[in-house]
Amino acid sequence: MQEEDLPRPSISAEPGTVIPLGSHVTFVCRGPVGVQTFRLERESRSTYNDTEDVSQASPSESEARFRIDSVSEGNAGPYRCIYYKPPKWSEQSDYLELLVKET
């Protein structure tokens, strides 16, 4: 029996990808129903956040939210999502570039 390929996750940012210094941003990762863990990764770093706080966004989709309360210049850069749906990890999403602007 062949394992089904997992769909790639998507990533978005609320309120957007250009955030004033000190403001908050929430990354939203979405994948299929049945996801156990979402992971938000930074590019070229082994920095990531895992969450098992997964909610069902629609009958066919689940999501997780990663909030940064006070954005600094160190938070700027590309982010991507990946998820774990037993028994394996998905492919990575496309990169989303976070820009931090001085107010």
Coordinates of N, CA and C in Angstrom, one line a residue:
M1 N 0.8 -1.2 0.0 CA 0.0 0.0 0.0 C 0.9 1.2 0.0
Q2 N 0.6 2.2 -0.9 CA 1.4 3.4 -1.0 C 0.9 4.4 0.0
E3 N 1.9 5.1 0.6 CA 1.5 6.1 1.5 C 1.0 7.3 0.7
E4 N -0.1 7.9 1.2 CA -0.6 9.1 0.4 C 0.4 10.3 0.7
D5 N 0.6 11.1 -0.3 CA 1.4 12.3 -0.2 C 0.6 13.3 0.6
L6 N 1.3 13.9 1.5 CA 0.6 15.0 2.3 C 0.6 16.3 1.5
P7 N -0.5 17.0 1.5 CA -0.4 18.3 0.9 C 0.5 19.3 1.6
R8 N 1.1 20.2 0.8 CA 2.0 21.2 1.4 C 1.2 22.2 2.3
P9 N 1.8 22.6 3.4 CA 1.1 23.5 4.2 C 1.1 24.9 3.6
S10 N 0.3 25.8 4.1 CA 0.4 27.2 3.6 C 0.7 28.1 4.9
I11 N 1.2 29.2 4.6 CA 1.6 30.2 5.7 C 1.1 31.6 5.4
S12 N 0.5 32.2 6.3 CA 0.2 33.6 6.1 C 0.5 34.4 7.4
A13 N 0.4 35.7 7.4 CA 0.7 36.5 8.5 C -0.4 37.5 8.7
E14 N -0.8 37.7 10.0 CA -1.9 38.7 10.3 C -1.2 39.7 11.3
P15 N -1.4 41.0 11.1 CA -2.2 41.6 10.1 C -1.6 41.7 8.7
G16 N -0.3 41.3 8.6 CA 0.4 41.4 7.3 C 1.8 41.1 7.4
T17 N 2.6 41.2 6.3 CA 4.0 40.9 6.4 C 4.9 42.0 6.6
V18 N 4.4 43.3 6.7 CA 5.2 44.4 7.0 C 4.7 45.0 8.4
I19 N 5.5 44.8 9.4 CA 5.1 45.1 10.8 C 5.9 46.2 11.4
P20 N 5.3 47.2 12.0 CA 6.1 48.2 12.7 C 6.8 47.6 13.9
L21 N 8.0 48.1 14.1 CA 8.8 47.7 15.3 C 7.9 47.8 16.6
G22 N 8.0 46.7 17.4 CA 7.2 46.7 18.6 C 5.8 46.3 18.5
S23 N 5.3 46.1 17.3 CA 3.9 45.7 17.1 C 3.9 44.1 17.2
H24 N 2.6 43.6 17.1 CA 2.5 42.1 17.1 C 2.2 41.6 15.7
V25 N 2.6 40.3 15.5 CA 2.2 39.6 14.3 C 1.9 38.2 14.7
T26 N 1.0 37.6 13.9 CA 0.6 36.2 14.1 C 0.8 35.5 12.8
F27 N 1.6 34.4 12.9 CA 1.8 33.6 11.7 C 0.7 32.5 11.8
V28 N 0.0 32.2 10.7 CA -1.0 31.2 10.6 C -0.6 30.1 9.6
C29 N -0.4 28.9 10.2 CA 0.0 27.8 9.4 C -1.3 26.9 9.1
R30 N -1.5 26.5 7.9 CA -2.7 25.7 7.6 C -2.3 24.4 6.9
G31 N -3.0 23.3 7.2 CA -2.8 22.0 6.6 C -4.1 21.2 6.6
P32 N -4.0 20.0 6.3 CA -5.2 19.1 6.2 C -5.7 18.8 7.6
V33 N -6.9 18.3 7.7 CA -7.4 17.8 9.0 C -6.6 16.6 9.5
G34 N -6.4 16.5 10.8 CA -5.7 15.4 11.3 C -4.2 15.7 11.7
V35 N -3.8 17.0 11.5 CA -2.5 17.4 11.8 C -2.3 17.3 13.4
Q36 N -1.2 16.7 13.8 CA -0.9 16.6 15.2 C -0.1 17.8 15.7
T37 N 1.0 18.2 14.9 CA 1.9 19.2 15.3 C 2.2 20.1 14.1
F38 N 2.1 21.4 14.4 CA 2.6 22.4 13.4 C 3.9 22.9 13.9
R39 N 4.8 23.2 12.9 CA 6.1 23.8 13.3 C 6.4 25.0 12.4
L40 N 6.7 26.1 13.1 CA 7.1 27.4 12.4 C 8.6 27.4 12.4
E41 N 9.2 27.5 11.2 CA 10.7 27.5 11.0 C 11.2 28.8 10.5
R42 N 12.4 29.2 11.0 CA 13.1 30.3 10.4 C 14.1 29.8 9.4
E43 N 14.4 30.6 8.3 CA 15.3 30.1 7.3 C 16.7 30.1 7.9
S44 N 17.5 29.2 7.4 CA 18.9 29.1 7.6 C 19.3 29.1 9.1
R45 N 18.3 28.8 9.9 CA 18.6 28.6 11.4 C 17.9 27.4 11.8
S46 N 18.4 26.8 12.9 CA 17.7 25.7 13.5 C 16.7 26.2 14.5
T47 N 16.2 27.4 14.3 CA 15.2 28.0 15.2 C 13.8 27.6 14.7
Y48 N 13.0 27.1 15.6 CA 11.6 26.8 15.3 C 10.8 26.7 16.5
N49 N 9.5 26.8 16.3 CA 8.5 26.6 17.4 C 7.6 25.5 17.0
D50 N 7.3 24.6 17.9 CA 6.3 23.6 17.7 C 5.1 23.9 18.5
T51 N 3.9 23.5 18.0 CA 2.7 23.6 18.8 C 1.8 22.4 18.4
E52 N 1.1 21.9 19.5 CA 0.1 20.9 19.3 C -1.3 21.6 19.5
D53 N -1.3 22.9 19.6 CA -2.5 23.6 19.8 C -3.1 23.8 18.4
V54 N -3.7 22.8 17.8 CA -4.2 22.8 16.4 C -5.7 22.9 16.5
S55 N -6.2 23.9 15.7 CA -7.7 24.0 15.6 C -8.1 23.7 14.2
Q56 N -9.4 23.4 14.1 CA -10.0 23.1 12.8 C -10.5 24.3 12.2
A57 N -9.9 24.8 11.1 CA -10.3 26.0 10.4 C -11.6 25.8 9.6
S58 N -11.7 24.6 9.0 CA -12.9 24.3 8.2 C -13.0 22.8 8.2
P59 N -14.0 22.2 7.5 CA -14.2 20.8 7.5 C -13.0 20.0 6.9
S60 N -12.2 20.7 6.1 CA -11.1 20.1 5.4 C -9.7 20.6 5.8
E61 N -9.7 21.5 6.7 CA -8.4 22.2 7.0 C -8.2 22.4 8.5
S62 N -7.0 22.3 8.9 CA -6.6 22.6 10.3 C -5.6 23.7 10.3
E63 N -5.4 24.4 11.4 CA -4.5 25.5 11.5 C -3.9 25.7 12.9
A64 N -2.8 26.4 12.9 CA -2.1 26.7 14.2 C -1.7 28.1 14.0
R65 N -1.7 28.9 15.2 CA -1.3 30.3 15.2 C -0.1 30.5 16.1
F66 N 0.9 31.2 15.5 CA 2.1 31.5 16.3 C 2.2 33.0 16.4
R67 N 2.1 33.5 17.6 CA 2.1 35.0 17.8 C 3.4 35.5 18.4
I68 N 3.9 36.6 17.8 CA 5.0 37.3 18.3 C 4.4 38.6 18.9
D69 N 4.6 38.8 20.2 CA 3.9 40.0 20.8 C 4.6 41.3 20.5
S70 N 5.9 41.3 20.4 CA 6.6 42.6 20.2 C 7.7 42.3 19.2
V71 N 7.5 42.7 17.9 CA 8.4 42.4 16.9 C 9.6 43.3 17.0
S72 N 10.8 42.6 16.8 CA 12.1 43.4 16.7 C 12.7 43.1 15.4
E73 N 13.8 43.8 15.1 CA 14.5 43.6 13.9 C 15.0 42.2 13.7
G74 N 15.3 41.5 14.9 CA 15.7 40.1 14.9 C 14.6 39.2 14.4
N75 N 13.4 39.6 14.4 CA 12.3 38.7 13.9 C 12.1 38.8 12.4
A76 N 12.7 39.8 11.8 CA 12.6 39.9 10.3 C 13.2 38.7 9.6
G77 N 12.7 38.4 8.4 CA 13.3 37.4 7.6 C 12.2 36.4 7.2
P78 N 12.7 35.3 6.5 CA 11.8 34.3 6.0 C 11.3 33.3 7.0
Y79 N 10.1 32.9 6.9 CA 9.5 31.9 7.8 C 8.8 30.9 6.9
R80 N 8.7 29.7 7.4 CA 7.9 28.7 6.7 C 7.3 27.7 7.7
C81 N 6.3 27.0 7.2 CA 5.6 26.0 8.1 C 5.8 24.6 7.6
I82 N 5.7 23.7 8.5 CA 5.8 22.2 8.2 C 4.9 21.6 9.3
Y83 N 4.3 20.4 9.0 CA 3.4 19.8 10.0 C 3.7 18.3 10.1
Y84 N 3.3 17.8 11.2 CA 3.4 16.3 11.4 C 2.0 15.7 11.5
K85 N 1.8 14.9 10.5 CA 0.5 14.1 10.5 C 1.0 12.6 10.5
P86 N 0.8 12.0 11.7 CA 1.3 10.6 11.8 C 1.0 9.8 10.5
P87 N 2.0 9.1 10.0 CA 3.3 8.8 10.6 C 4.4 9.6 10.1
K88 N 4.2 10.8 9.4 CA 5.3 11.5 8.8 C 5.1 13.0 8.8
W89 N 6.2 13.7 8.5 CA 6.2 15.1 8.4 C 5.9 15.5 6.9
S90 N 5.3 16.6 6.8 CA 4.9 17.1 5.4 C 6.1 17.8 4.8
E91 N 6.0 18.2 3.5 CA 6.9 19.1 2.9 C 6.8 20.4 3.5
Q92 N 7.8 21.3 3.3 CA 7.7 22.7 3.8 C 6.8 23.6 2.9
S93 N 6.2 24.6 3.5 CA 5.5 25.6 2.8 C 6.4 26.5 2.0
D94 N 5.9 27.3 1.2 CA 6.7 28.4 0.6 C 7.2 29.3 1.8
Y95 N 8.2 30.1 1.5 CA 8.7 31.1 2.5 C 7.8 32.3 2.5
L96 N 7.6 32.8 3.7 CA 6.9 34.1 3.8 C 7.9 35.1 4.5
E97 N 8.1 36.2 3.8 CA 9.1 37.1 4.3 C 8.5 38.2 5.2
L98 N 9.0 38.2 6.4 CA 8.5 39.2 7.4 C 9.4 40.4 7.4
L99 N 8.9 41.6 7.1 CA 9.6 42.9 7.1 C 9.2 43.7 8.4
V100 N 10.2 44.2 9.0 CA 10.0 45.0 10.2 C 10.4 46.4 9.9
K101 N 9.5 47.4 10.1 CA 9.9 48.8 9.7 C 9.9 49.7 10.9
E102 N 10.8 50.6 10.9 CA 10.9 51.6 12.0 C 9.7 52.5 11.9
T103 N 9.2 52.8 13.1 CA 8.0 53.7 13.1 C 8.4 55.1 13.1

